[in-house]
Every structure is written in structure tokens, then in C-alpha cells.
mmCIF file of C-alpha atoms and ligand atoms in Angstrom:
data_model
loop_
_atom_site.group_PDB
_atom_site.id
_atom_site.type_symbol
_atom_site.label_atom_id
_atom_site.label_comp_id
_atom_site.label_asym_id
_atom_site.label_seq_id
_atom_site.Cartn_x
_atom_site.Cartn_y
_atom_site.Cartn_z
ATOM 1 C CA MET R 1 -0.098 0.042 -0.056
ATOM 2 C CA LYS R 2 1.288 3.476 -0.890
ATOM 3 C CA LYS R 3 2.088 5.587 2.099
ATOM 4 C CA ASP R 4 2.445 9.272 2.619
ATOM 5 C CA GLY R 5 4.864 10.917 5.050
ATOM 6 C CA ILE R 6 7.761 12.824 5.840
ATOM 7 C CA ILE R 7 10.028 9.721 5.750
ATOM 8 C CA ASN R 8 9.266 6.395 3.631
ATOM 9 C CA ASN R 9 6.709 8.423 1.498
ATOM 10 C CA THR R 10 5.795 6.320 -1.384
ATOM 11 C CA ALA R 11 2.584 8.037 -2.441
ATOM 12 C CA THR R 12 3.751 11.261 -3.760
ATOM 13 C CA ASP R 13 6.251 12.357 -6.378
ATOM 14 C CA PRO R 14 9.295 13.845 -4.631
ATOM 15 C CA ASN R 15 10.075 15.990 -7.566
ATOM 16 C CA LYS R 16 6.678 17.767 -7.427
ATOM 17 C CA ILE R 17 6.993 20.252 -4.754
ATOM 18 C CA LEU R 18 3.289 21.795 -5.060
ATOM 19 C CA PRO R 19 0.888 21.570 -3.426
ATOM 20 C CA MET R 20 2.988 21.533 -0.137
ATOM 21 C CA LYS R 21 2.245 19.365 2.852
ATOM 22 C CA TYR R 22 4.558 20.524 5.313
ATOM 23 C CA LEU R 23 4.265 24.478 5.047
ATOM 24 C CA TRP R 24 6.516 24.880 7.978
ATOM 25 C CA ALA R 25 9.497 23.579 6.095
ATOM 26 C CA ARG R 26 8.873 26.143 3.456
ATOM 27 C CA GLU R 27 8.663 28.921 5.930
ATOM 28 C CA TYR R 28 12.122 27.736 7.120
ATOM 29 C CA TYR R 29 13.554 28.115 3.539
ATOM 30 C CA LYS R 30 11.950 31.644 3.208
ATOM 31 C CA SER R 31 13.478 32.400 6.481
ATOM 32 C CA GLY R 32 16.939 31.094 5.385
ATOM 33 C CA VAL R 33 16.806 33.082 2.321
ATOM 34 C CA ALA R 34 15.867 36.490 4.139
ATOM 35 C CA ASN R 35 18.991 35.865 6.391
ATOM 36 C CA ASN R 36 21.464 35.712 3.351
ATOM 37 C CA TRP R 37 25.077 36.968 4.104
ATOM 38 C CA THR R 38 28.662 36.201 3.256
ATOM 39 C CA PRO R 39 31.617 36.613 5.461
ATOM 40 C CA GLU R 40 33.405 38.716 2.902
ATOM 41 C CA GLU R 41 30.697 41.438 3.834
ATOM 42 C CA VAL R 42 32.414 41.823 7.252
ATOM 43 C CA SER R 43 35.548 43.869 7.465
ATOM 44 C CA MET R 44 38.474 42.060 9.531
ATOM 45 C CA GLN R 45 40.535 45.071 9.600
ATOM 46 C CA LYS R 46 40.135 45.562 13.430
ATOM 47 C CA ASP R 47 40.644 41.860 14.050
ATOM 48 C CA VAL R 48 43.907 41.834 12.211
ATOM 49 C CA GLU R 49 45.277 45.034 14.134
ATOM 50 C CA GLN R 50 44.241 43.454 17.417
ATOM 51 C CA TRP R 51 45.491 39.967 16.552
ATOM 52 C CA GLN R 52 48.748 41.425 15.477
ATOM 53 C CA SER R 53 48.977 43.638 18.459
ATOM 54 C CA PRO R 54 51.030 42.428 21.375
ATOM 55 C CA THR R 55 48.909 43.995 23.953
ATOM 56 C CA ALA R 56 45.207 44.080 22.575
ATOM 57 C CA LEU R 57 44.432 40.587 23.626
ATOM 58 C CA THR R 58 45.425 38.327 26.560
ATOM 59 C CA ASP R 59 46.931 34.972 25.917
ATOM 60 C CA LEU R 60 43.558 33.524 27.308
ATOM 61 C CA GLU R 61 41.482 35.408 24.866
ATOM 62 C CA ARG R 62 43.653 34.336 22.025
ATOM 63 C CA LYS R 63 43.442 30.865 23.187
ATOM 64 C CA LEU R 64 39.598 31.086 23.144
ATOM 65 C CA VAL R 65 39.387 32.404 19.670
ATOM 66 C CA LEU R 66 41.639 29.722 18.482
ATOM 67 C CA TRP R 67 39.714 27.009 20.199
ATOM 68 C CA ASN R 68 36.497 28.396 18.809
ATOM 69 C CA LEU R 69 37.823 28.582 15.262
ATOM 70 C CA GLY R 70 39.200 25.133 15.721
ATOM 71 C CA PHE R 71 35.877 23.628 16.783
ATOM 72 C CA PHE R 72 33.746 25.406 14.438
ATOM 73 C CA SER R 73 35.756 25.091 11.303
ATOM 74 C CA THR R 74 35.414 21.334 10.939
ATOM 75 C CA ALA R 75 31.946 20.842 12.983
ATOM 76 C CA GLU R 76 30.369 22.820 9.964
ATOM 77 C CA SER R 77 31.664 20.231 7.622
ATOM 78 C CA LEU R 78 30.466 17.388 9.707
ATOM 79 C CA THR R 79 27.042 18.847 9.905
ATOM 80 C CA ALA R 80 27.067 19.308 5.913
ATOM 81 C CA ASN R 81 28.005 16.033 5.522
ATOM 82 C CA ASN R 82 25.245 14.662 7.519
ATOM 83 C CA ILE R 83 22.690 16.595 5.626
ATOM 84 C CA VAL R 84 23.841 15.728 2.174
ATOM 85 C CA LEU R 85 24.879 12.043 2.767
ATOM 86 C CA ALA R 86 22.331 10.942 5.434
ATOM 87 C CA VAL R 87 19.348 13.032 6.093
ATOM 88 C CA TYR R 88 18.614 14.047 2.403
ATOM 89 C CA THR R 89 18.616 10.446 1.315
ATOM 90 C CA HIS R 90 15.764 9.604 3.905
ATOM 91 C CA VAL R 91 13.602 12.802 3.948
ATOM 92 C CA SER R 92 12.247 12.582 0.411
ATOM 93 C CA ASN R 93 9.598 15.246 0.883
ATOM 94 C CA PRO R 94 10.314 18.090 -1.553
ATOM 95 C CA GLU R 95 9.627 21.114 0.465
ATOM 96 C CA CYS R 96 11.747 19.443 3.313
ATOM 97 C CA ARG R 97 14.628 18.787 0.773
ATOM 98 C CA GLN R 98 14.535 22.455 -0.374
ATOM 99 C CA TYR R 99 15.219 23.653 3.069
ATOM 100 C CA LEU R 100 17.996 20.869 3.568
ATOM 101 C CA LEU R 101 19.679 22.258 0.435
ATOM 102 C CA ARG R 102 19.322 25.663 1.621
ATOM 103 C CA GLN R 103 20.752 24.340 5.070
ATOM 104 C CA ALA R 104 23.742 22.768 3.196
ATOM 105 C CA PHE R 105 24.583 26.068 1.299
ATOM 106 C CA GLU R 106 24.624 27.905 4.746
ATOM 107 C CA GLU R 107 27.069 25.311 6.241
ATOM 108 C CA ALA R 108 29.121 26.003 2.853
ATOM 109 C CA ILE R 109 28.927 29.757 4.009
ATOM 110 C CA HIS R 110 30.046 28.962 7.403
ATOM 111 C CA THR R 111 32.909 26.902 6.413
ATOM 112 C CA ASP R 112 33.955 29.634 4.158
ATOM 113 C CA THR R 113 33.810 31.985 7.341
ATOM 114 C CA PHE R 114 36.642 29.969 8.755
ATOM 115 C CA ILE R 115 38.579 30.105 5.499
ATOM 116 C CA TYR R 116 38.358 33.902 5.611
ATOM 117 C CA CYS R 117 39.280 34.131 9.310
ATOM 118 C CA CYS R 118 42.341 31.794 8.668
ATOM 119 C CA ASP R 119 43.373 33.964 5.764
ATOM 120 C CA SER R 120 42.715 37.371 7.382
ATOM 121 C CA LEU R 121 44.713 36.509 10.597
ATOM 122 C CA GLY R 122 47.268 34.503 8.925
ATOM 123 C CA LEU R 123 46.560 31.507 10.921
ATOM 124 C CA ASP R 124 48.133 28.007 10.130
ATOM 125 C CA PRO R 125 45.261 26.149 8.532
ATOM 126 C CA ASP R 126 46.766 22.946 9.232
ATOM 127 C CA TYR R 127 46.484 23.988 12.822
ATOM 128 C CA ILE R 128 43.086 25.170 13.008
ATOM 129 C CA PHE R 129 41.436 22.565 10.815
ATOM 130 C CA ASN R 130 43.148 19.748 12.762
ATOM 131 C CA MET R 131 42.035 20.775 16.248
ATOM 132 C CA TYR R 132 39.246 18.418 15.869
ATOM 133 C CA LYS R 133 41.680 15.661 16.154
ATOM 134 C CA THR R 134 44.461 17.111 18.215
ATOM 135 C CA ILE R 135 42.540 19.093 21.097
ATOM 136 C CA PRO R 136 40.909 16.207 23.130
ATOM 137 C CA THR R 137 37.779 18.384 24.249
ATOM 138 C CA ILE R 138 37.044 19.196 20.665
ATOM 139 C CA ARG R 139 37.591 15.651 19.592
ATOM 140 C CA GLU R 140 35.348 14.368 22.145
ATOM 141 C CA LYS R 141 32.359 16.398 21.021
ATOM 142 C CA ASP R 142 32.758 15.578 17.413
ATOM 143 C CA GLU R 143 33.216 11.759 18.241
ATOM 144 C CA PHE R 144 30.107 11.792 20.482
ATOM 145 C CA VAL R 145 27.842 12.992 17.540
ATOM 146 C CA VAL R 146 29.748 11.066 14.860
ATOM 147 C CA ASN R 147 29.514 7.622 16.830
ATOM 148 C CA LEU R 148 25.887 8.128 17.693
ATOM 149 C CA THR R 149 24.787 8.003 13.915
ATOM 150 C CA THR R 150 27.314 5.834 11.960
ATOM 151 C CA THR R 151 24.567 3.134 10.920
ATOM 152 C CA ILE R 152 22.488 5.574 8.915
ATOM 153 C CA PHE R 153 25.307 6.209 6.603
ATOM 154 C CA ASP R 154 25.370 2.651 5.686
ATOM 155 C CA PRO R 155 24.141 2.490 2.097
ATOM 156 C CA ASN R 156 21.686 -0.348 2.807
ATOM 157 C CA PHE R 157 20.188 1.473 5.726
ATOM 158 C CA LYS R 158 16.494 2.301 5.383
ATOM 159 C CA THR R 159 14.064 4.026 7.694
ATOM 160 C CA VAL R 160 11.868 1.014 7.844
ATOM 161 C CA GLY R 161 10.591 -0.373 11.260
ATOM 162 C CA VAL R 162 10.679 1.086 14.786
ATOM 163 C CA SER R 163 14.320 0.236 15.526
ATOM 164 C CA ASN R 164 15.653 1.858 12.250
ATOM 165 C CA ILE R 165 13.424 4.858 12.475
ATOM 166 C CA GLN R 166 14.902 5.476 15.962
ATOM 167 C CA GLN R 167 18.316 5.363 14.570
ATOM 168 C CA PHE R 168 17.502 7.980 12.278
ATOM 169 C CA ILE R 169 15.851 10.247 14.801
ATOM 170 C CA LEU R 170 19.373 9.643 16.956
ATOM 171 C CA ASP R 171 21.063 11.006 13.928
ATOM 172 C CA LEU R 172 18.748 14.191 14.097
ATOM 173 C CA VAL R 173 19.188 14.429 17.834
ATOM 174 C CA GLY R 174 22.996 14.252 17.419
ATOM 175 C CA TYR R 175 23.248 16.708 14.679
ATOM 176 C CA TYR R 176 20.569 19.208 15.347
ATOM 177 C CA MET R 177 19.773 18.939 19.004
ATOM 178 C CA ILE R 178 23.356 18.279 20.357
ATOM 179 C CA MET R 179 25.713 19.497 17.657
ATOM 180 C CA GLU R 180 23.901 22.668 16.609
ATOM 181 C CA GLY R 181 21.808 23.170 19.618
ATOM 182 C CA ILE R 182 24.185 22.364 22.535
ATOM 183 C CA PHE R 183 27.841 22.145 21.125
ATOM 184 C CA PHE R 184 27.897 25.618 19.341
ATOM 185 C CA TYR R 185 26.510 27.436 22.113
ATOM 186 C CA ALA R 186 29.422 27.780 24.696
ATOM 187 C CA GLY R 187 31.416 28.848 21.561
ATOM 188 C CA PHE R 188 28.846 31.183 20.475
ATOM 189 C CA ALA R 189 28.524 32.913 24.056
ATOM 190 C CA MET R 190 32.221 33.222 24.254
ATOM 191 C CA MET R 191 32.655 34.934 20.828
ATOM 192 C CA LEU R 192 30.032 37.377 21.550
ATOM 193 C CA ALA R 193 31.278 38.099 24.927
ATOM 194 C CA LEU R 194 34.541 39.323 23.325
ATOM 195 C CA LYS R 195 32.700 41.376 20.832
ATOM 196 C CA ARG R 196 30.764 43.151 23.518
ATOM 197 C CA GLN R 197 34.168 44.285 24.804
ATOM 198 C CA GLN R 198 35.080 45.508 21.280
ATOM 199 C CA LYS R 199 37.544 42.515 20.823
ATOM 200 C CA MET R 200 37.737 40.678 17.539
ATOM 201 C CA VAL R 201 34.288 42.344 16.445
ATOM 202 C CA GLY R 202 34.596 41.077 12.777
ATOM 203 C CA ILE R 203 34.653 37.496 13.811
ATOM 204 C CA GLY R 204 32.123 38.317 16.531
ATOM 205 C CA GLU R 205 29.661 39.618 13.995
ATOM 206 C CA GLN R 206 30.253 36.583 11.692
ATOM 207 C CA PHE R 207 29.408 34.385 14.728
ATOM 208 C CA GLU R 208 26.394 36.347 15.271
ATOM 209 C CA TYR R 209 25.241 35.742 11.602
ATOM 210 C CA ILE R 210 26.283 31.898 11.964
ATOM 211 C CA MET R 211 24.410 31.644 15.247
ATOM 212 C CA ARG R 212 21.196 33.304 13.456
ATOM 213 C CA ASP R 213 21.261 30.582 10.789
ATOM 214 C CA GLU R 214 22.195 27.800 13.321
ATOM 215 C CA SER R 215 18.944 28.579 15.427
ATOM 216 C CA LEU R 216 16.818 28.071 12.372
ATOM 217 C CA HIS R 217 18.755 24.791 11.395
ATOM 218 C CA LEU R 218 18.202 23.080 14.758
ATOM 219 C CA ALA R 219 14.675 24.440 15.097
ATOM 220 C CA PHE R 220 14.053 22.700 11.648
ATOM 221 C CA GLY R 221 15.723 19.675 13.031
ATOM 222 C CA CYS R 222 13.301 19.581 16.085
ATOM 223 C CA ASP R 223 10.344 20.319 14.030
ATOM 224 C CA LEU R 224 11.510 17.285 11.916
ATOM 225 C CA ILE R 225 11.913 15.048 14.912
ATOM 226 C CA ASN R 226 8.401 16.016 16.038
ATOM 227 C CA THR R 227 6.870 15.191 12.826
ATOM 228 C CA ILE R 228 8.597 11.956 12.385
ATOM 229 C CA VAL R 229 7.346 11.119 15.880
ATOM 230 C CA ALA R 230 3.832 12.337 15.294
ATOM 231 C CA GLU R 231 3.547 10.178 11.947
ATOM 232 C CA ASN R 232 5.342 7.053 13.716
ATOM 233 C CA PRO R 233 4.206 7.431 17.352
ATOM 234 C CA ASP R 234 5.496 3.689 17.858
ATOM 235 C CA VAL R 235 8.936 4.816 17.801
ATOM 236 C CA TRP R 236 8.296 7.347 20.878
ATOM 237 C CA THR R 237 8.578 4.828 23.755
ATOM 238 C CA THR R 238 9.513 5.666 27.091
ATOM 239 C CA GLU R 239 12.810 3.792 26.887
ATOM 240 C CA PHE R 240 13.702 5.764 23.636
ATOM 241 C CA GLN R 241 12.618 9.134 25.182
ATOM 242 C CA ASP R 242 14.963 8.461 28.155
ATOM 243 C CA LYS R 243 17.816 7.319 25.934
ATOM 244 C CA ILE R 244 17.564 10.896 24.258
ATOM 245 C CA VAL R 245 17.545 12.759 27.704
ATOM 246 C CA GLY R 246 20.387 10.687 28.667
ATOM 247 C CA LEU R 247 22.330 11.334 25.317
ATOM 248 C CA VAL R 248 21.606 15.197 25.868
ATOM 249 C CA ASP R 249 22.769 15.148 29.510
ATOM 250 C CA LYS R 250 26.119 13.486 28.170
ATOM 251 C CA ALA R 251 26.646 16.151 25.556
ATOM 252 C CA VAL R 252 26.104 18.800 28.311
ATOM 253 C CA VAL R 253 29.182 17.123 30.358
ATOM 254 C CA LEU R 254 31.152 17.344 27.145
ATOM 255 C CA GLU R 255 30.280 20.884 26.411
ATOM 256 C CA ARG R 256 31.032 21.735 30.009
ATOM 257 C CA LYS R 257 34.442 20.319 29.724
ATOM 258 C CA TYR R 258 35.069 22.126 26.497
ATOM 259 C CA ALA R 259 33.928 25.541 27.924
ATOM 260 C CA LEU R 260 36.265 25.092 30.897
ATOM 261 C CA ASP R 261 39.254 24.047 28.576
ATOM 262 C CA ALA R 262 38.614 27.014 26.094
ATOM 263 C CA CYS R 263 38.061 29.677 28.735
ATOM 264 C CA PRO R 264 39.276 28.221 32.114
ATOM 265 C CA GLN R 265 39.338 31.878 33.871
ATOM 266 C CA GLY R 266 36.453 33.236 32.454
ATOM 267 C CA LEU R 267 36.188 36.454 30.485
ATOM 268 C CA PHE R 268 35.265 40.285 31.535
ATOM 269 C CA GLY R 269 33.612 39.106 34.970
ATOM 270 C CA ILE R 270 31.965 36.317 33.452
ATOM 271 C CA ASN R 271 33.313 33.243 35.303
ATOM 272 C CA ALA R 272 33.701 29.910 33.412
ATOM 273 C CA GLU R 273 30.771 28.230 35.254
ATOM 274 C CA GLN R 274 28.297 30.838 33.790
ATOM 275 C CA PHE R 275 29.103 29.424 30.322
ATOM 276 C CA CYS R 276 28.263 26.094 31.508
ATOM 277 C CA VAL R 277 25.008 27.350 33.145
ATOM 278 C CA TYR R 278 24.268 28.811 29.736
ATOM 279 C CA VAL R 279 24.618 25.699 28.072
ATOM 280 C CA GLU R 280 22.457 23.770 30.469
ATOM 281 C CA HIS R 281 19.908 26.377 29.859
ATOM 282 C CA MET R 282 19.920 25.865 26.078
ATOM 283 C CA ALA R 283 19.906 22.094 26.643
ATOM 284 C CA ASP R 284 16.647 22.464 28.616
ATOM 285 C CA ARG R 285 15.371 24.332 25.592
ATOM 286 C CA ARG R 286 16.315 21.925 23.150
ATOM 287 C CA LEU R 287 14.368 19.038 25.213
ATOM 288 C CA GLU R 288 11.402 20.892 25.757
ATOM 289 C CA ARG R 289 11.349 21.711 21.799
ATOM 290 C CA VAL R 290 10.940 17.895 21.226
ATOM 291 C CA GLY R 291 8.316 17.326 24.222
ATOM 292 C CA LEU R 292 11.016 15.927 26.615
ATOM 293 C CA PRO R 293 11.296 16.870 30.403
ATOM 294 C CA LYS R 294 13.721 19.652 31.222
ATOM 295 C CA LEU R 295 16.886 18.493 33.329
ATOM 296 C CA TYR R 296 18.679 21.823 34.899
ATOM 297 C CA PHE R 297 16.154 24.369 35.377
ATOM 298 C CA LYS R 298 18.743 27.047 35.018
ATOM 299 C CA ASP R 299 17.789 30.765 33.982
ATOM 300 C CA ASN R 300 19.440 32.090 31.120
ATOM 301 C CA PRO R 301 22.868 33.912 32.617
ATOM 302 C CA PHE R 302 23.156 36.017 29.313
ATOM 303 C CA PRO R 303 19.969 37.799 28.576
ATOM 304 C CA TRP R 304 22.228 39.810 26.093
ATOM 305 C CA MET R 305 22.702 36.577 23.931
ATOM 306 C CA ALA R 306 18.998 36.564 23.107
ATOM 307 C CA GLN R 307 19.163 40.454 22.289
ATOM 308 C CA ALA R 308 22.026 39.777 19.931
ATOM 309 C CA THR R 309 19.924 37.624 17.764
ATOM 310 C CA ASP R 310 16.719 39.655 18.294
ATOM 311 C CA LEU R 311 18.236 42.843 16.887
ATOM 312 C CA THR R 312 19.039 40.834 13.668
ATOM 313 C CA LYS R 313 15.879 39.229 13.615
ATOM 314 C CA GLU R 314 13.902 42.222 13.324
ATOM 315 C CA LYS R 315 16.145 43.883 10.692
ATOM 316 C CA ASN R 316 16.371 40.764 8.523
ATOM 317 C CA PHE R 317 13.448 38.313 9.435
ATOM 318 C CA PHE R 318 10.165 39.692 10.184
ATOM 319 C CA GLU R 319 10.205 42.653 7.694
ATOM 320 C CA THR R 320 10.816 40.206 4.809
ATOM 321 C CA ARG R 321 8.487 37.724 6.265
ATOM 322 C CA VAL R 322 6.227 36.114 3.480
ATOM 323 C CA THR R 323 2.871 35.917 5.111
ATOM 324 C CA GLU R 324 1.007 33.569 2.538
ATOM 325 C CA TYR R 325 2.640 30.519 4.091
ATOM 326 C CA GLN R 326 1.714 28.924 7.241
ATOM 327 C CA THR R 327 4.338 29.958 9.921
ATOM 328 C CA ALA R 328 6.192 27.285 11.698
ATOM 329 C CA GLY R 329 4.667 28.861 14.645
ATOM 330 C CA SER R 330 7.790 28.188 16.884
ATOM 331 C CA LEU R 331 10.750 29.763 14.973
ATOM 332 C CA LYS R 332 13.094 30.216 17.827
ATOM 333 C CA TRP R 333 16.068 32.530 17.766
ATOM 334 C CA GLU R 334 18.527 31.220 19.993
HETATM 335 MN MN1 MN Q 401 26.689 25.949 10.429
HETATM 336 FE FE1 FE Q 402 23.901 24.618 10.850
#
């Protein structure tokens, strides 16, 4: 029997995008287009001066810049690979695929940002782009996500049956909720804290644009999870829910380790523990977004992080919003 659905769709033509079934996916595409940017639009002049100056930055500030460039430079590519080599294969719905193509393009823009930063600051690319192998707290984060999701890269893998659909959801949990939704956020907070002190403002602005993109990516991923679960309710067992909560909890431990490693003594009155509290606050938001219970119950220690994206949201999102499409109703900006 032919079956319609966001995965395992055999009822409709994957190349026929109209009429659309998942209007929220189209809304993400329009929002992504409205956020268009490229790294070269941002001047690196001040950053270059500060990077070359013997006094503008402390050794600890330099370290956290390098650690974050190192982590993000390859995390973007791991994420892109997952979209193109795994998610796209199994989500054959055309409006979702249109957004996945947009997301993949944005990951290329993000990778381009780290090329631009390496070039502008004269950093050794081998040093930066190998940090996901050479720096243990970065390597552990990437390995955690990659190891969670190896099975679905098997060319014979199909999203058929409860256990395989759960495997596929674990991939989405790994890349959207954990990689983009948790592992990116200590770094975002550190780089934006630097920018607030007028340090490395060019990179800081690029990180703001990346964060704005990522907030859409991870919200799309969570909506994808929610839709798969709604259409395949058998997969959402108590055991499976507990497994996801446990994975988020483990990821938070790794992100705490990373934050304390990248920024051991804190920054401008922010102590290192506050970065960890911020990560816990974000982890709870990811859990809530897929209907799972919160773990940490921490207030956001950095309300200015929400403001940073709110400003750009008003400038670039709501003014250009297309209203004839149903909104996702839950587009979140951090
Ligand atoms: Mn990205
Ligand atoms: Fe992303």
C-alpha cells in the first residue's frame, strides 16, 4: 500500500513540490533566504590589528578564539556531510529537501567564514582544521555525535521499522539538538562576549550571523523529529525518550568540559561556570522543543545573547517575512 509521510513516502512524487504538505518547512526556507549573508561582507581590519598587537588581547583571549575557530571550522563540515549524505536520502519530501539544500548552502557559507578568518589573521590552516583531532575536548564532542549516527550512513540503511526509525531520529538528535543546539552554544557565548568588549568584532559579527542561521537549522531539525514522531508514534517509547534525555545530559558534560578548557578563567567578569549554566539552559530548551522533560532548570545567565539575535531578527527576518505561507509557529532565535 502506498504511504504518505515525511519519511518513507511512496505516495507522492518527490520532484513535485506543489501542493505542499509541510508548510513549516517552506517557512524555514524563506527565513533562510531572508538571512542571506557572506563572510566577506564583514571587515576583518580591526581584528587583524588586534591579532597582531602584542597588547590588545590576553593569551587567554587568544586561546578561546583559536579553540572556537578550531571547533567550528570542522563541525560545519561534519554537519554538512550529515545533511547531504544521510538526511537528504531519507527525507524525500520536496519542501523539506528544499530547506535541506538551503541549510547545506549555509553550512558552506559557515565553512567559508573559517577560511576567511584563517586567511585574514594569517593562521596556520593545518593547526586550525586539525584541532578536531588534536584537542581532546573538541575531539570528544565530534566523536560523540559521529559515533551516535554511523549506522544511517550505511548505503543499505532504510528508515523502515521502529528500530531503524529510532536510529534515524538519533542522527537528528545528534546533529540538530546536540551539535548545533548544544555544542555550538558555549562558543557562541564566548565569541559574542568578546565582541561586547570590542574585541575581535569582525569574527564576532560573523558568529552572530552563524548563530542566527543555526537557530533556524536546529529548530527545523526539532520540527523534523516532532513530525516523524507524530507520524510514527510507535517509535516514541519511554525507553527511547529516556535514551535521548541521557544523550543530552552526556553532551552537556562534554560541552562543560570544552567551555572550561577553552575559557578556564572566564572573561570580563563572566566566570567559566556561567558558560556552563548557559549551556544547561540551552539544553533544556532543546529538550522542551521535542516535548521531553527539562533537566537543569537554570535561568539564562546571558540575556544579552537573546538580544544579539533579536536585533538581527527584526532587521532581517520579520520585515521580509512571507505571510501567505503558514508559519512554523515556533521559529526560535537562540
Ligand atoms: Mn553551520
Ligand atoms: Fe547548521
